Each structure stands twice: as C-alpha cells, then as structure tokens.
XYZ file of C-alpha atoms in Angstrom:
712
model
C 0.000 0.000 0.000
C 2.905 2.359 0.720
C 4.311 1.939 -2.769
C 0.864 2.500 -4.243
C 0.437 5.796 -2.347
C 3.803 7.046 -3.572
C 3.067 5.964 -7.132
C -0.383 7.586 -7.165
C 1.039 10.892 -6.011
C 3.814 10.766 -8.621
C 1.281 10.165 -11.411
C -1.042 12.884 -10.111
C 1.784 15.407 -9.886
C 2.899 14.602 -13.438
C -0.538 15.242 -14.925
C -0.981 18.394 -12.812
C 2.281 19.835 -14.122
C 1.391 18.747 -17.659
C -1.990 20.498 -17.427
C -0.433 23.768 -16.253
C 2.257 23.587 -18.931
C -0.378 22.997 -21.598
C -2.311 26.037 -20.362
C 0.629 28.443 -20.409
C 3.009 26.919 -22.946
C 2.602 26.042 -26.611
C 3.339 22.409 -27.454
C 3.248 23.064 -31.199
C 5.612 26.026 -31.531
C 7.996 25.916 -28.571
C 11.125 23.789 -28.508
C 10.703 20.313 -27.061
C 13.729 20.641 -24.780
C 12.254 23.794 -23.245
C 8.973 22.029 -22.552
C 10.667 18.938 -21.116
C 12.960 20.963 -18.844
C 10.072 23.089 -17.557
C 7.876 20.037 -17.021
C 10.654 18.258 -15.105
C 11.292 21.280 -12.874
C 7.593 21.688 -12.063
C 7.146 17.971 -11.394
C 10.065 17.861 -8.965
C 8.810 20.881 -7.034
C 5.241 19.588 -6.840
C 6.545 16.172 -5.761
C 8.361 17.705 -2.806
C 5.163 19.429 -1.691
C 2.984 16.325 -2.047
C 5.426 13.786 -0.534
C 6.318 15.779 2.603
C 3.103 14.698 4.469
C 3.991 11.038 3.862
C 7.463 11.682 5.237
C 5.965 13.274 8.377
C 3.582 10.371 9.082
C 6.341 7.820 8.498
C 8.658 9.705 10.873
C 6.009 9.773 13.625
C 5.544 6.024 13.288
C 9.320 5.449 13.462
C 9.471 7.557 16.629
C 6.821 5.368 18.200
C 8.796 2.238 17.311
C 11.942 3.787 18.768
C 10.166 4.577 22.055
C 8.844 1.024 22.325
C 12.343 -0.306 21.782
C 13.263 0.996 25.262
C 13.142 -1.991 27.682
C 12.116 -1.771 31.349
C 15.689 -2.537 32.402
C 16.860 0.693 30.831
C 14.666 2.765 33.129
C 16.512 3.673 36.295
C 14.015 3.231 39.079
C 16.377 4.751 41.605
C 15.848 8.191 40.042
C 12.242 8.068 41.179
C 13.011 7.073 44.843
C 12.731 9.750 47.445
C 15.368 10.926 49.808
C 15.266 10.471 53.587
C 14.928 14.160 54.162
C 12.198 15.123 56.623
C 8.985 16.506 55.246
C 8.416 13.734 52.673
C 5.080 12.097 53.370
C 4.045 8.562 52.545
C 1.624 9.814 49.918
C 4.359 11.589 48.043
C 6.576 8.536 48.338
C 3.916 6.271 46.939
C 3.205 8.742 44.109
C 6.878 8.862 43.225
C 7.145 5.087 43.347
C 4.227 4.808 40.949
C 6.015 6.792 38.188
C 8.141 3.951 36.757
C 5.099 1.826 35.951
C 3.414 4.724 34.114
C 6.556 5.471 32.154
C 6.933 1.828 31.171
C 3.297 1.662 30.117
C 3.750 4.764 27.937
C 6.943 3.374 26.470
C 5.131 0.226 25.345
C 2.195 2.006 23.799
C 0.967 0.145 20.742
C 2.023 1.696 17.419
C -0.232 1.499 14.387
C 1.423 1.492 11.005
C 0.043 4.233 8.729
C -1.573 3.241 5.449
C 1.034 5.267 3.544
C 4.060 3.960 5.450
C 7.247 4.012 3.371
C 9.971 1.573 4.471
C 13.295 2.886 5.677
C 15.893 3.514 3.032
C 13.466 4.553 0.296
C 12.760 8.136 1.336
C 16.425 9.225 1.732
C 17.237 7.968 -1.759
C 14.110 9.588 -3.154
C 14.891 12.954 -1.554
C 18.517 12.899 -2.732
C 17.478 12.280 -6.326
C 14.722 14.900 -6.262
C 16.688 17.569 -4.421
C 19.965 17.379 -6.317
C 18.200 17.088 -9.670
C 16.212 20.229 -8.921
C 19.367 22.047 -7.836
C 21.153 21.020 -11.034
C 18.225 22.342 -13.039
C 17.892 25.662 -11.241
C 21.574 26.609 -11.002
C 23.112 25.147 -14.158
C 20.786 23.804 -16.847
C 17.798 26.187 -16.824
C 19.838 29.446 -16.842
C 21.818 28.080 -19.771
C 18.643 27.093 -21.615
C 17.179 30.542 -20.967
C 20.020 32.230 -22.800
C 19.916 29.555 -25.493
C 16.180 30.041 -26.118
C 16.456 33.843 -26.189
C 19.487 33.871 -28.473
C 19.082 34.976 -32.073
C 21.759 32.674 -33.464
C 21.152 30.665 -36.610
C 23.095 27.567 -35.576
C 23.351 25.420 -32.469
C 27.003 26.363 -32.026
C 26.228 30.065 -32.174
C 23.422 29.768 -29.624
C 25.606 27.766 -27.238
C 28.393 30.341 -27.521
C 25.988 33.176 -26.762
C 24.528 31.287 -23.786
C 27.971 30.626 -22.310
C 28.983 34.269 -22.593
C 25.762 35.518 -20.982
C 26.007 33.044 -18.088
C 29.664 33.722 -17.301
C 28.754 36.603 -14.973
C 25.822 34.635 -13.591
C 27.921 31.634 -12.601
C 30.758 33.827 -11.354
C 28.487 35.598 -8.877
C 27.392 32.370 -7.205
C 30.928 31.034 -7.109
C 31.949 34.229 -5.322
C 29.212 33.788 -2.699
C 30.110 30.147 -2.138
C 33.799 31.043 -1.885
C 33.082 33.678 0.770
C 31.191 31.149 2.891
C 33.943 28.607 2.374
C 36.605 31.059 3.560
C 34.500 31.888 6.619
C 34.345 28.240 7.646
C 38.025 27.628 6.874
C 39.253 30.603 8.935
C 37.104 29.718 11.962
C 39.182 27.352 14.152
C 36.073 25.701 15.578
C 35.259 23.979 12.303
C 37.099 21.263 10.431
C 36.359 21.178 6.741
C 34.946 17.887 5.555
C 32.918 16.890 2.504
C 29.737 16.676 4.549
C 30.276 20.197 5.864
C 30.998 21.557 2.393
C 27.769 20.015 1.186
C 25.906 21.626 4.089
C 27.425 25.002 3.244
C 26.206 24.724 -0.340
C 22.713 23.738 0.775
C 22.646 26.563 3.339
C 23.641 29.115 0.689
C 20.900 27.941 -1.683
C 18.257 27.828 1.056
C 19.233 31.275 2.349
C 18.693 32.822 -1.078
C 15.430 30.921 -1.460
C 14.140 31.883 1.994
C 14.881 35.544 1.315
C 12.665 35.486 -1.776
C 10.144 33.097 -0.191
C 9.141 35.484 2.585
C 8.658 38.337 0.107
C 6.364 36.299 -2.118
C 4.516 34.705 0.789
C 3.801 38.059 2.429
C 2.093 39.228 -0.750
C 0.139 36.007 -1.320
C -1.168 35.706 2.248
C -3.107 38.959 1.820
C -3.776 39.137 -1.910
C -5.325 35.673 -2.333
C -8.133 36.145 0.254
C -8.678 39.729 -0.897
C -8.924 38.790 -4.578
C -11.592 36.183 -3.774
C -13.515 38.684 -1.651
C -13.455 41.315 -4.384
C -14.336 38.609 -6.904
C -17.817 38.527 -5.401
C -18.312 42.217 -6.282
C -19.448 42.390 -9.892
C -19.110 46.171 -10.077
C -15.527 46.063 -8.868
C -14.613 43.349 -11.347
C -16.233 45.227 -14.221
C -14.406 48.459 -13.391
C -11.104 46.599 -13.128
C -11.776 44.914 -16.464
C -12.359 48.327 -18.078
C -9.079 49.498 -16.545
C -7.253 46.468 -17.935
C -8.801 47.073 -21.350
C -7.386 50.602 -21.504
C -3.916 49.444 -20.483
C -3.994 46.438 -22.791
C -5.055 48.575 -25.756
C -2.003 50.771 -25.186
C 0.228 47.739 -24.973
C -1.429 46.248 -28.050
C -0.792 49.426 -30.041
C 2.847 49.482 -28.910
C 3.270 45.846 -29.925
C 1.795 46.520 -33.371
C 4.008 49.557 -33.847
C 7.077 47.624 -32.727
C 6.225 44.801 -35.119
C 5.859 47.274 -37.994
C 9.271 48.771 -37.256
C 10.942 45.374 -37.076
C 9.232 44.212 -40.282
C 10.509 47.340 -42.021
C 14.061 46.396 -41.051
C 13.467 42.877 -42.301
C 12.172 44.255 -45.604
C 15.318 46.333 -46.097
C 17.551 43.361 -45.342
C 15.497 41.159 -47.645
C 15.874 43.615 -50.526
C 19.574 44.087 -49.856
C 20.672 40.447 -49.552
C 19.812 38.492 -52.694
C 19.509 34.749 -53.073
C 23.142 34.309 -54.168
C 24.545 35.934 -51.015
C 26.103 33.568 -48.426
C 23.924 35.118 -45.680
C 20.712 34.485 -47.624
C 19.971 31.382 -45.521
C 19.929 33.552 -42.423
C 17.481 35.959 -44.065
C 15.245 33.039 -45.051
C 15.263 31.863 -41.446
C 14.161 35.328 -40.307
C 11.409 35.457 -42.938
C 9.980 32.150 -41.750
C 9.501 33.686 -38.291
C 7.520 36.633 -39.670
C 3.705 36.623 -39.840
C 2.157 35.266 -43.027
C 0.869 38.604 -44.307
C 4.349 40.110 -44.071
C 5.899 37.111 -45.758
C 3.596 37.606 -48.727
C 4.499 41.287 -48.964
C 8.210 40.598 -48.780
C 8.202 37.680 -51.214
C 11.534 37.909 -52.963
C 11.910 37.621 -56.722
C 14.051 34.586 -57.525
C 14.710 35.804 -61.068
C 16.265 39.039 -59.901
C 19.899 37.944 -60.095
C 22.518 40.389 -58.908
C 26.194 39.776 -58.360
C 26.830 41.082 -54.873
C 30.610 41.019 -55.345
C 30.599 43.612 -58.131
C 28.549 46.265 -56.322
C 29.857 48.386 -53.494
C 26.966 47.806 -51.101
C 27.188 47.821 -47.320
C 25.709 44.436 -46.531
C 24.692 43.714 -42.930
C 26.993 41.451 -40.962
C 26.021 38.159 -39.360
C 25.924 39.800 -35.910
C 23.416 42.306 -37.230
C 21.245 39.498 -38.564
C 21.496 37.667 -35.234
C 20.289 40.786 -33.442
C 17.498 41.245 -35.993
C 16.470 37.601 -35.584
C 16.179 38.091 -31.837
C 14.088 41.234 -32.327
C 11.756 39.428 -34.751
C 11.145 36.588 -32.296
C 10.373 39.010 -29.494
C 8.146 41.296 -31.587
C 6.097 38.458 -33.101
C 5.598 36.727 -29.760
C 4.548 39.962 -28.067
C 2.159 40.853 -30.893
C 0.488 37.434 -30.802
C 0.194 37.563 -27.023
C -1.504 40.966 -26.968
C -3.939 39.905 -29.689
C -4.992 36.789 -27.761
C -5.199 38.678 -24.470
C -7.390 41.322 -26.076
C -9.848 38.727 -27.336
C -9.955 37.009 -23.935
C -10.449 40.332 -22.150
C -13.341 41.219 -24.451
C -15.036 37.912 -23.656
C -14.577 38.551 -19.947
C -15.984 42.087 -20.191
C -18.998 40.930 -22.213
C -19.666 38.179 -19.673
C -19.500 40.565 -16.706
C -21.850 42.975 -18.448
C -24.248 40.106 -19.123
C -24.136 39.143 -15.440
C -24.926 42.736 -14.441
C -27.901 42.815 -16.813
C -29.250 39.406 -15.824
C -29.214 40.115 -12.078
C -32.523 41.962 -12.434
C -34.075 39.378 -14.734
C -37.584 38.337 -13.691
C -37.486 35.088 -15.662
C -34.260 33.933 -13.950
C -32.909 32.749 -17.285
C -29.353 33.771 -18.161
C -29.319 35.511 -21.566
C -26.040 36.081 -23.422
C -25.548 39.088 -25.650
C -23.439 37.079 -28.090
C -23.399 33.333 -28.710
C -20.377 31.452 -27.316
C -17.338 31.322 -29.559
C -16.769 27.616 -28.899
C -19.412 24.905 -29.361
C -21.129 23.814 -26.171
C -20.423 20.368 -24.779
C -23.035 17.743 -24.029
C -22.820 18.406 -20.287
C -23.325 22.134 -20.784
C -26.383 21.658 -22.968
C -28.144 19.220 -20.633
C -27.045 20.250 -17.130
C -25.718 23.814 -17.271
C -28.973 25.231 -18.553
C -29.754 28.990 -18.659
C -31.674 28.644 -15.406
C -28.817 26.859 -13.646
C -26.369 29.406 -15.040
C -28.460 32.273 -13.674
C -28.586 30.803 -10.161
C -24.827 30.152 -10.197
C -23.627 33.440 -11.696
C -26.095 35.788 -10.044
C -26.820 34.120 -6.693
C -24.526 31.293 -5.564
C -21.129 32.249 -6.938
C -20.742 35.527 -4.974
C -21.588 33.814 -1.687
C -19.230 30.922 -2.388
C -16.413 33.373 -3.071
C -17.106 35.256 0.146
C -17.084 32.074 2.237
C -13.872 30.931 0.550
C -12.276 34.322 1.170
C -13.105 34.110 4.891
C -11.595 30.610 5.142
C -8.438 31.730 3.331
C -8.162 34.786 5.579
C -8.286 32.538 8.660
C -5.552 30.359 7.181
C -3.451 33.450 6.500
C -3.850 34.664 10.085
C -2.777 31.256 11.426
C 0.274 31.238 9.142
C 1.340 34.739 10.217
C 0.966 33.845 13.923
C 2.908 30.619 13.500
C 5.697 32.322 11.540
C 6.219 34.725 14.435
C 6.102 32.096 17.218
C 7.392 28.808 15.756
C 10.756 29.153 17.567
C 9.020 28.891 20.969
C 9.045 25.292 22.198
C 7.990 25.771 25.832
C 5.188 26.626 25.599
C 4.397 25.638 22.039
C 2.819 28.671 20.386
C 2.793 27.614 16.760
C -0.743 26.432 15.992
C 0.437 24.001 13.332
C 2.816 22.398 15.831
C -0.026 22.116 18.364
C -2.264 20.357 15.821
C 0.437 17.866 14.810
C 1.462 17.099 18.400
C -2.150 16.482 19.430
C -2.611 14.073 16.519
C 0.705 12.382 17.332
C -0.520 11.389 20.798
C -3.405 9.410 19.260
C -1.474 8.312 16.134
C -4.229 9.560 13.865
C -2.199 9.371 10.675
C -5.040 10.378 8.387
C -5.497 13.608 10.330
C -1.730 14.199 10.375
C -1.386 13.792 6.611
C -4.448 15.900 5.842
C -3.326 18.691 8.193
C 0.200 18.638 6.786
C -1.052 18.605 3.209
C -3.481 21.506 3.714
C -0.807 23.558 5.458
C 1.950 23.121 2.910
C -0.515 23.301 0.036
C -1.758 26.688 1.226
C 1.809 27.939 1.682
C 2.771 26.756 -1.795
C -0.346 28.367 -3.333
C 0.569 31.698 -1.736
C 4.097 31.478 -3.127
C 3.472 29.908 -6.541
C 0.488 32.115 -7.384
C 2.675 35.164 -6.768
C 5.251 33.727 -9.173
C 2.530 33.454 -11.826
C 1.433 37.063 -11.198
C 4.887 38.633 -11.324
C 5.624 40.690 -14.395
C 9.094 42.138 -14.991
C 8.294 44.520 -17.852
C 8.069 42.233 -20.916
C 11.012 39.977 -20.072
C 9.176 37.771 -17.607
C 5.429 37.545 -18.063
C 3.075 34.618 -17.553
C 0.114 34.637 -19.937
C -2.463 31.900 -20.271
C -3.904 30.474 -23.509
C -0.456 29.265 -24.665
C 1.052 32.781 -24.804
C 3.969 32.396 -22.356
C 7.347 32.462 -24.071
C 10.176 29.990 -23.477
C 12.203 32.437 -21.382
C 9.377 32.929 -18.866
C 8.635 29.196 -18.659
C 12.254 28.390 -17.859
C 12.474 31.258 -15.388
C 9.423 29.944 -13.534
C 11.057 26.516 -13.335
C 14.144 28.141 -11.809
C 12.091 29.990 -9.209
C 10.106 26.895 -8.267
C 13.262 24.829 -7.749
C 14.799 27.540 -5.587
C 11.711 28.280 -3.508
C 10.431 24.761 -2.797
C 13.285 23.440 -0.545
C 13.216 26.433 1.860
C 9.400 26.301 1.751
C 9.450 22.711 3.008
C 12.054 23.522 5.654
C 9.885 26.415 6.817
C 6.886 24.085 7.001
C 8.827 21.535 9.071
C 9.861 24.362 11.382
C 6.253 25.504 11.802
C 5.208 21.969 12.797
C 8.307 21.422 15.012
C 9.326 18.388 12.953
C 12.767 19.938 12.496
C 15.146 19.038 15.340
C 16.996 22.354 15.088
C 13.723 24.110 16.003
C 12.205 21.691 18.540
C 15.595 20.957 20.229
C 14.523 17.350 20.810
C 16.756 14.338 20.420
C 14.274 12.409 18.297
C 14.320 10.894 14.868
C 14.302 13.478 12.099
C 12.382 13.349 8.856
C 14.197 11.970 5.845
C 13.993 15.381 4.180
C 15.689 17.104 7.127
C 18.475 14.506 7.122
C 19.177 15.273 3.471
C 19.400 19.011 4.206
C 22.083 18.348 6.809
C 22.685 20.020 10.136
C 22.858 23.793 9.890
C 24.925 23.980 13.070
C 27.936 24.339 10.797
C 26.763 27.923 10.216
C 25.266 29.081 13.546
C 24.724 32.603 12.221
C 22.244 31.233 9.674
C 20.785 28.397 11.768
C 20.170 30.381 14.979
C 19.676 33.837 13.472
C 18.502 34.183 9.891
C 16.278 31.072 9.765
C 14.589 31.991 13.056
C 13.976 35.720 12.872
C 13.799 36.536 9.174
C 10.378 34.857 8.657
C 8.933 37.395 11.128
C 9.311 39.945 8.350
C 6.166 38.451 6.804
C 4.114 40.585 9.222
C 5.477 43.817 7.766
C 4.989 42.552 4.223
C 1.392 41.582 4.941
C 0.661 45.041 6.343
C 2.273 46.682 3.312
C 0.226 44.494 0.967
C -3.004 45.172 2.843
C -2.570 48.940 2.447
C -1.346 48.516 -1.164
C 1.921 50.325 -0.522
C 3.624 48.604 -3.452
C 0.771 49.535 -5.792
C 0.918 53.153 -4.666
C 4.684 53.306 -5.164
C 4.393 51.891 -8.681
C 1.653 54.401 -9.427
C 3.875 57.261 -8.300
C 6.690 55.980 -10.533
C 4.426 56.137 -13.578
C 3.231 52.526 -13.777
C -0.552 52.853 -13.803
C -2.173 50.552 -11.256
C -5.830 50.011 -10.442
C -6.657 52.227 -7.470
C -10.200 53.263 -6.669
C -9.296 56.692 -5.230
C -7.159 57.897 -8.114
C -8.002 60.255 -10.995
C -5.798 58.360 -13.432
C -7.648 55.149 -12.598
C -10.999 56.854 -13.270
C -9.788 58.183 -16.620
C -8.458 54.812 -17.716
C -11.649 53.122 -16.547
C -13.782 55.475 -18.646
C -11.483 54.946 -21.612
C -11.701 51.189 -21.256
C -15.470 51.340 -20.969
C -15.674 53.231 -24.245
C -13.333 50.721 -25.904
C -15.527 47.836 -24.776
C -18.634 49.612 -26.101
C -16.958 50.171 -29.438
C -15.924 46.539 -29.738
C -19.419 45.486 -28.706
C -21.008 47.572 -31.456
C -18.536 46.222 -33.971
C -19.339 42.649 -33.053
C -23.063 43.422 -33.091
C -22.817 44.763 -36.644
C -20.856 41.686 -37.635
C -23.489 39.412 -36.106
C -26.258 41.335 -37.877
C -24.488 41.044 -41.205
C -23.958 37.322 -40.767
C -27.625 36.884 -39.864
C -28.787 38.737 -42.963
C -26.451 36.769 -45.210
C -27.614 33.498 -43.705
C -31.273 34.420 -44.139
C -30.676 35.507 -47.723
C -28.919 32.237 -48.541
C -31.757 30.223 -47.034
C -34.348 32.249 -48.960
C -32.423 31.924 -52.214
C -32.000 28.172 -51.724
C -35.755 27.733 -51.122
C -36.605 29.762 -54.247
C -34.258 27.673 -56.324
C -35.869 24.466 -55.014
C -39.334 25.792 -55.948
C -38.140 26.667 -59.439
C -36.628 23.242 -60.002
C -39.808 21.604 -58.695
C -41.942 23.610 -61.133
C -39.707 22.619 -63.992
C -40.106 18.950 -63.178
C -43.931 19.244 -63.289
C -43.973 20.066 -67.007
C -42.012 17.037 -68.164
C -43.473 16.893 -71.685
C -41.307 18.847 -74.138
C -43.003 21.248 -76.512
C -41.746 23.748 -78.999
C -41.978 27.250 -77.605
C -43.240 30.093 -79.701
C -41.262 33.212 -80.480
C -43.175 35.180 -77.822
C -42.498 32.563 -75.151
C -38.818 32.447 -76.064
C -38.588 36.226 -75.773
C -40.421 36.259 -72.459
C -38.275 33.457 -71.061
C -35.084 35.156 -72.131
C -36.104 38.479 -70.606
C -37.246 36.884 -67.346
C -33.966 34.968 -67.136
C -31.886 38.070 -67.354
C -34.258 39.926 -65.087
C -33.806 37.348 -62.338
C -30.070 37.512 -62.702
C -30.095 41.267 -62.614
C -32.365 41.276 -59.574
C -30.101 38.858 -57.737
C -27.065 40.960 -58.558
C -28.908 44.066 -57.438
C -29.888 42.408 -54.131
C -26.278 41.366 -53.525
C -25.104 44.906 -54.116
C -27.731 46.330 -51.790
C -26.763 43.896 -49.033
C -23.082 44.775 -49.323
C -23.845 48.487 -49.321
C -25.962 48.106 -46.217
C -23.169 46.277 -44.401
C -20.627 48.889 -45.399
C -22.850 51.898 -44.719
C -21.799 53.814 -41.572
C -24.056 53.988 -38.573
C -25.391 57.065 -36.893
C -24.706 56.364 -33.225
C -26.114 59.746 -32.281
C -29.573 58.722 -33.464
C -32.452 59.142 -31.124
C -33.318 55.439 -31.008
C -29.786 54.286 -30.249
C -29.384 51.910 -27.384
C -26.448 49.864 -26.085
C -28.647 46.888 -25.489
C -29.353 45.024 -28.762
C -32.419 43.446 -27.170
C -35.351 45.707 -26.501
C -36.621 44.616 -23.105
C -40.070 46.133 -23.527
C -41.043 44.823 -26.946
C -38.924 41.678 -26.899
C -38.023 42.323 -30.536
C -34.564 42.786 -31.911
C -33.438 46.386 -32.294
C -30.288 47.229 -34.250
C -27.399 48.822 -32.428
C -27.783 52.037 -34.483
C -29.699 53.481 -37.430
C -28.267 53.924 -40.853
C -27.594 57.494 -41.891
C -29.908 57.184 -44.850
C -32.779 56.270 -42.516
C -32.162 58.936 -39.871
C -34.561 61.857 -39.560
C -31.901 64.514 -39.370
C -28.357 64.743 -40.656
C -27.252 67.134 -37.965
C -24.457 66.111 -35.579
C -23.181 63.553 -38.093
C -19.564 64.460 -37.517
C -19.728 64.734 -33.732
C -17.869 61.449 -33.298
C -15.050 62.461 -35.681
C-alpha cells in the first residue's frame, strides 16, 4: 500500500504539471527541450510538496517504534526514589514510586502502522534524487537554456556560444558567494572542513537565497489571495477593473503593433539588400519564416532578380546584425500574438460581466447572453448547465461561495502569520500548526496528520506559486495563459520553483516542530531534514537568519493590505488600479468606451452574418421551388417566339435582380451607422417589446443629418 500511495502521487503530480504547462506553454511552436525541462522542474517541485506529508507520518511512526524499543531494564528506578529528608510524606513517596510503571506503560504504547508507510531507506534515496536534480536544473541547466532560447543565433554552435557568454557573470556571482562562505568556515578554528560540511554550506547558501525570496512572495500572497476572492464577489468592482485592464492592454497592443511594424521594415530592407546568391541568404530566409504570413507575402523575394553582390559596393549587414534582428523578430512576433490573444480574452470577460450585471434583475431567472459562445457547447453544458442553472450560479450562488472561501483563506493566513512569528518557541508551544500535529501524534491519527500537513503546505505553496505566476518584470518575464507564455518565462518559472520549494518545506517543518533544530529534541528526524544536513555548521544562519527573518512576513502583509507597493508603482508612472485615483478613473472610462466600441462592432458583424444566412436560405428555397416547377412540365413542346422572348427576358431579369440584391446587401453592411440617433441603445435586445433592435440606425434612414460628424 505504501508503494501505491507514492506511485499515485507521482502520477497525479505529473498530470498536474502537464496540465499547467499545456495552459501556459505552446506544445506546437515551442522547442521540445524547453517544454521537457520546464515540465521536469515543475514535477520535482510539486513532488516535494505532495510527498512531505507522507514523510511526516512515516517519521512519527518510526518515533513510536523507537520509544517502544526501550526496555524496562533501561529505566533507572532509583531516580524516582525519594530521599530520607524530613517533610516527605508517605503519599508523596507512593506517588513517586508509581512513576516507573506509568513510564513503562507509555513506552510500550501500541504503534499502528500508517496506510502510507514508506519503508526505511526509500525516502532518503528519493529525496537525494529529487533535491539534487532540482538544484542542477535551477543553477546550471535552466539558466543556460534561458540564454539559449532567447538567443538569435542561426546555428546550435552560435546559440551555445551566446549562452555561455551571458552566463559567465551569472555563474561567477554564485561562485563568489560560495567562496566567501567557504573562507569563513576555513578561517574559523572551531570547524574542520569535511565533505559533509561543504555540502551543508552549499545547501545553506541555496536555502538562504530561497528563503529571502520566499518570505517576500509569501507576504504578498497571504493577503492578496483572500482579498482577490472577496473582491471577486463584487461584480461592479470586477467590471471596473476589467475596463481598466482594457485601456492598459489597448495601449500595450498598439505598442506591440508599432514595434512589429518597425521590425518588419528592417526585415524588408535586409530582404531587398541580400539576394539569393549571397552567403547570408539562408539567415534571411530563417528570419522570414519567423515573420507573420501577411508580411511574408508582402516581402516575397523575386528569384529571377539575379545580382552579383561582389561587383557592387553595397554595405551588406553582418552576421551579428542578422542575429540581433532575428532576436528582435522573435520578441516582436511573440509579443504581438500575445496581446492579440489577451485582447480577445479580455473582451469575452468584459462581455460576460456585463451580461451578469444585466441578468441580475431578470424576472425570468434565465441567463441571456448578448453574443453566442465562440466555442461549441459540450453535451454536459447543454443538458445540465442550462440557462436557469447558469443564472442561479452566476447571479446568486457564486458571490456567496467566493465570500465564504475568502473568509476561510483569511483565517488560514492569520494562522500562518501567527505561526511564523512564534514557531521558535518550544515551551510553551505557540505555533498552531505544531499544536495540531502534536495532538494528533498522541493518538497516532495518521489520516489527520497527513491531511493537516497537506493543507498547510498546500496553502503555503499556493501563496508562493500564485505570486510567481502574477509577477511581471516589464516584458522579459510575463506569464500569460492560452499558450502565450514564451520559453524564457517558462524556464524562469522553473528556476524559481526549484529555488523556492526546498526552503518552503524547511519552513513548514519548522512551523510543525518536525525539524530538530527548532524543537531541540533528540528524536528521529524526517528523511527530508536529514538530506538538508545540520545547519549547526553555520550558527549565524541556523540560529539567526532562519529563526527571525520569517517574522518579516508581518510587515509585508501590512504593506500588501494597504497597497503600498501599488501606490509606489503608481507614483513611478506605472498605472495601477486604485479606486481613489483620478488616473484610474480616466483609464476606466477609456476602457469602458473601448468595450462599447468593440461590442457595437461585433453586433454589426453578427447582424451582417444573420442577414447573409437568411438571404442564402431564402435563395436556396426559391431555387428548389423553381426546379420543382420545372419537373412538373415534363413533356417537351416547342416554344413560340413570344415565349422564347419572355423566357429570355425573365432569365436576365432574375439575374439582374439577384445581382442588385447582392449589391444592396453589401452596401448596407458597409454603410456607416449614426450612433447619435435618437433610437440608439447599447442593449441590442429591446426589453419592452422583446423584438430585436439594431445597435444604431443607418444614416440614410435617420430623420436629421445634424451632428453627423460629432464622433469624428
């Protein structure tokens, strides 16, 4: 059963990491090595989080076995005998004499093996493989692959050379830090350098860096996650924030389009300069294949235009220039595609929130969408998620569920903050997580122990990992869903996960007092703690930094609650959503107008498609009636001259009428709308009449032509 539990968790973690990678990465376009490296890094980090509860329950069982191994002969009864000093009564003597029997009975308490027990020898090997593989990925392989994926080289050798040059400073910095710690231990006469101690120094250096970043991310997540769920129940707040995002995203979208145009202009010049007989033409072809299709068609080179490049005195670009241009093309195309997809997703979200706001006052309690869904509905959605069920969920149940979840998460956050500030106290035990685990240890309730450990470390990891997904460092590191995250950001997230997970687990073991350096008990340690080694080699880190630095989470939580970081970014010129700010109000109004414009555009498109579909159906039915009438008169007869003339004229008349109808339809679709008309309404459905009303009236149908150019 123990092997089955470990195997089930490994399989579950693999599919969880694969699902997240499929959501953010692109399996079709991105390099396979990038996807494999990111998937491996995420799997290892998630494994550590999911396997730690099994390690805790196994360690508690081993402690019970070790206590039962103590025989009665090892208990010194003489230590419980009383002295012959006066003042000792018989009752106290008898009470003291009764202690050995109680101790022996406690020592031989029956131990129940947990369902997920892992035999000795398996967990240490498992942790060594997982830990050192993750460290190899985060410090050596993933940084190298980052530079390799971002390089604009045209060959494998060129990309490797660029990656080595970029990582020379990176590797040198960490070697300098490790050397400083090594010199500190070597100079101190109390320590004798051994391989085990050198290994501990390396682990301590990595965990110190990870703990420094861990507390920063955790302090933000402990406040922002409950608050985001609480505000998620407020439809007005979400709609205003969506309008704000629309204004910012439109600016970013315009910048991306302008940047792409500039880069494509450079590519066009290079394409016209370097002909097909130039030795660098292969590099230009590689760049052209990365360009969008419409630009490739515009820049299609003429193969017959032969020019001898050696005879003309032309300044041809060098290979380094083409490498730089190749890098710019990759970045510009990826950014342009990402903003386009994000804009479409944001429009869908805004339309949905507006539909929710309109349907809240619906008397029929049937959820009505302004536009049909872009994707076909599944069988489950058609039969179970009916408009009535959707109305009750979106307008009634969902806000209350989010509020209840926000309250539960806020309680968890308060418990974490209290435990982070008091986990070093062992007498009395103030950490609430340690109290829960110790109470369950007395009854050997392994199910409760594993569930409590899993919920605790899962909540801590959610606070940290969700912050990693929200971080945006300009456009160099940015996580975007719907397969729009680039290779550099995927690899960078794998690096952060591998660096944050080991100190996260050590912090969790400290909160539950399962770490001997915190509890100061001479008991069996978890297999994970034994792999980390004893931090007593560096007392400054073990007794100082690891104990008192996590208390900084209180200050970070207060700063996040009052949005100090958001206010600082707003003062520096990075517009952030703040309800009491004039810039936020202006951007919100701008985004609202953008959403209205896109809504009218889609409404006109839907109207045009409806008219075309109706016309096709009507034309098809008329053609069927005509063919049916022709089949009735099956007997051939010679037509007269008058009949031939009439038939010929009617034939051309029908053709001319059909052509005229097509032209009228196209002119109606292309004719501008007068959005200042008196009957204009944002809602395409007239609630009073129940009949469809167009989003605007055509100018030719308006009563007055005044104020036509007000929108110009």
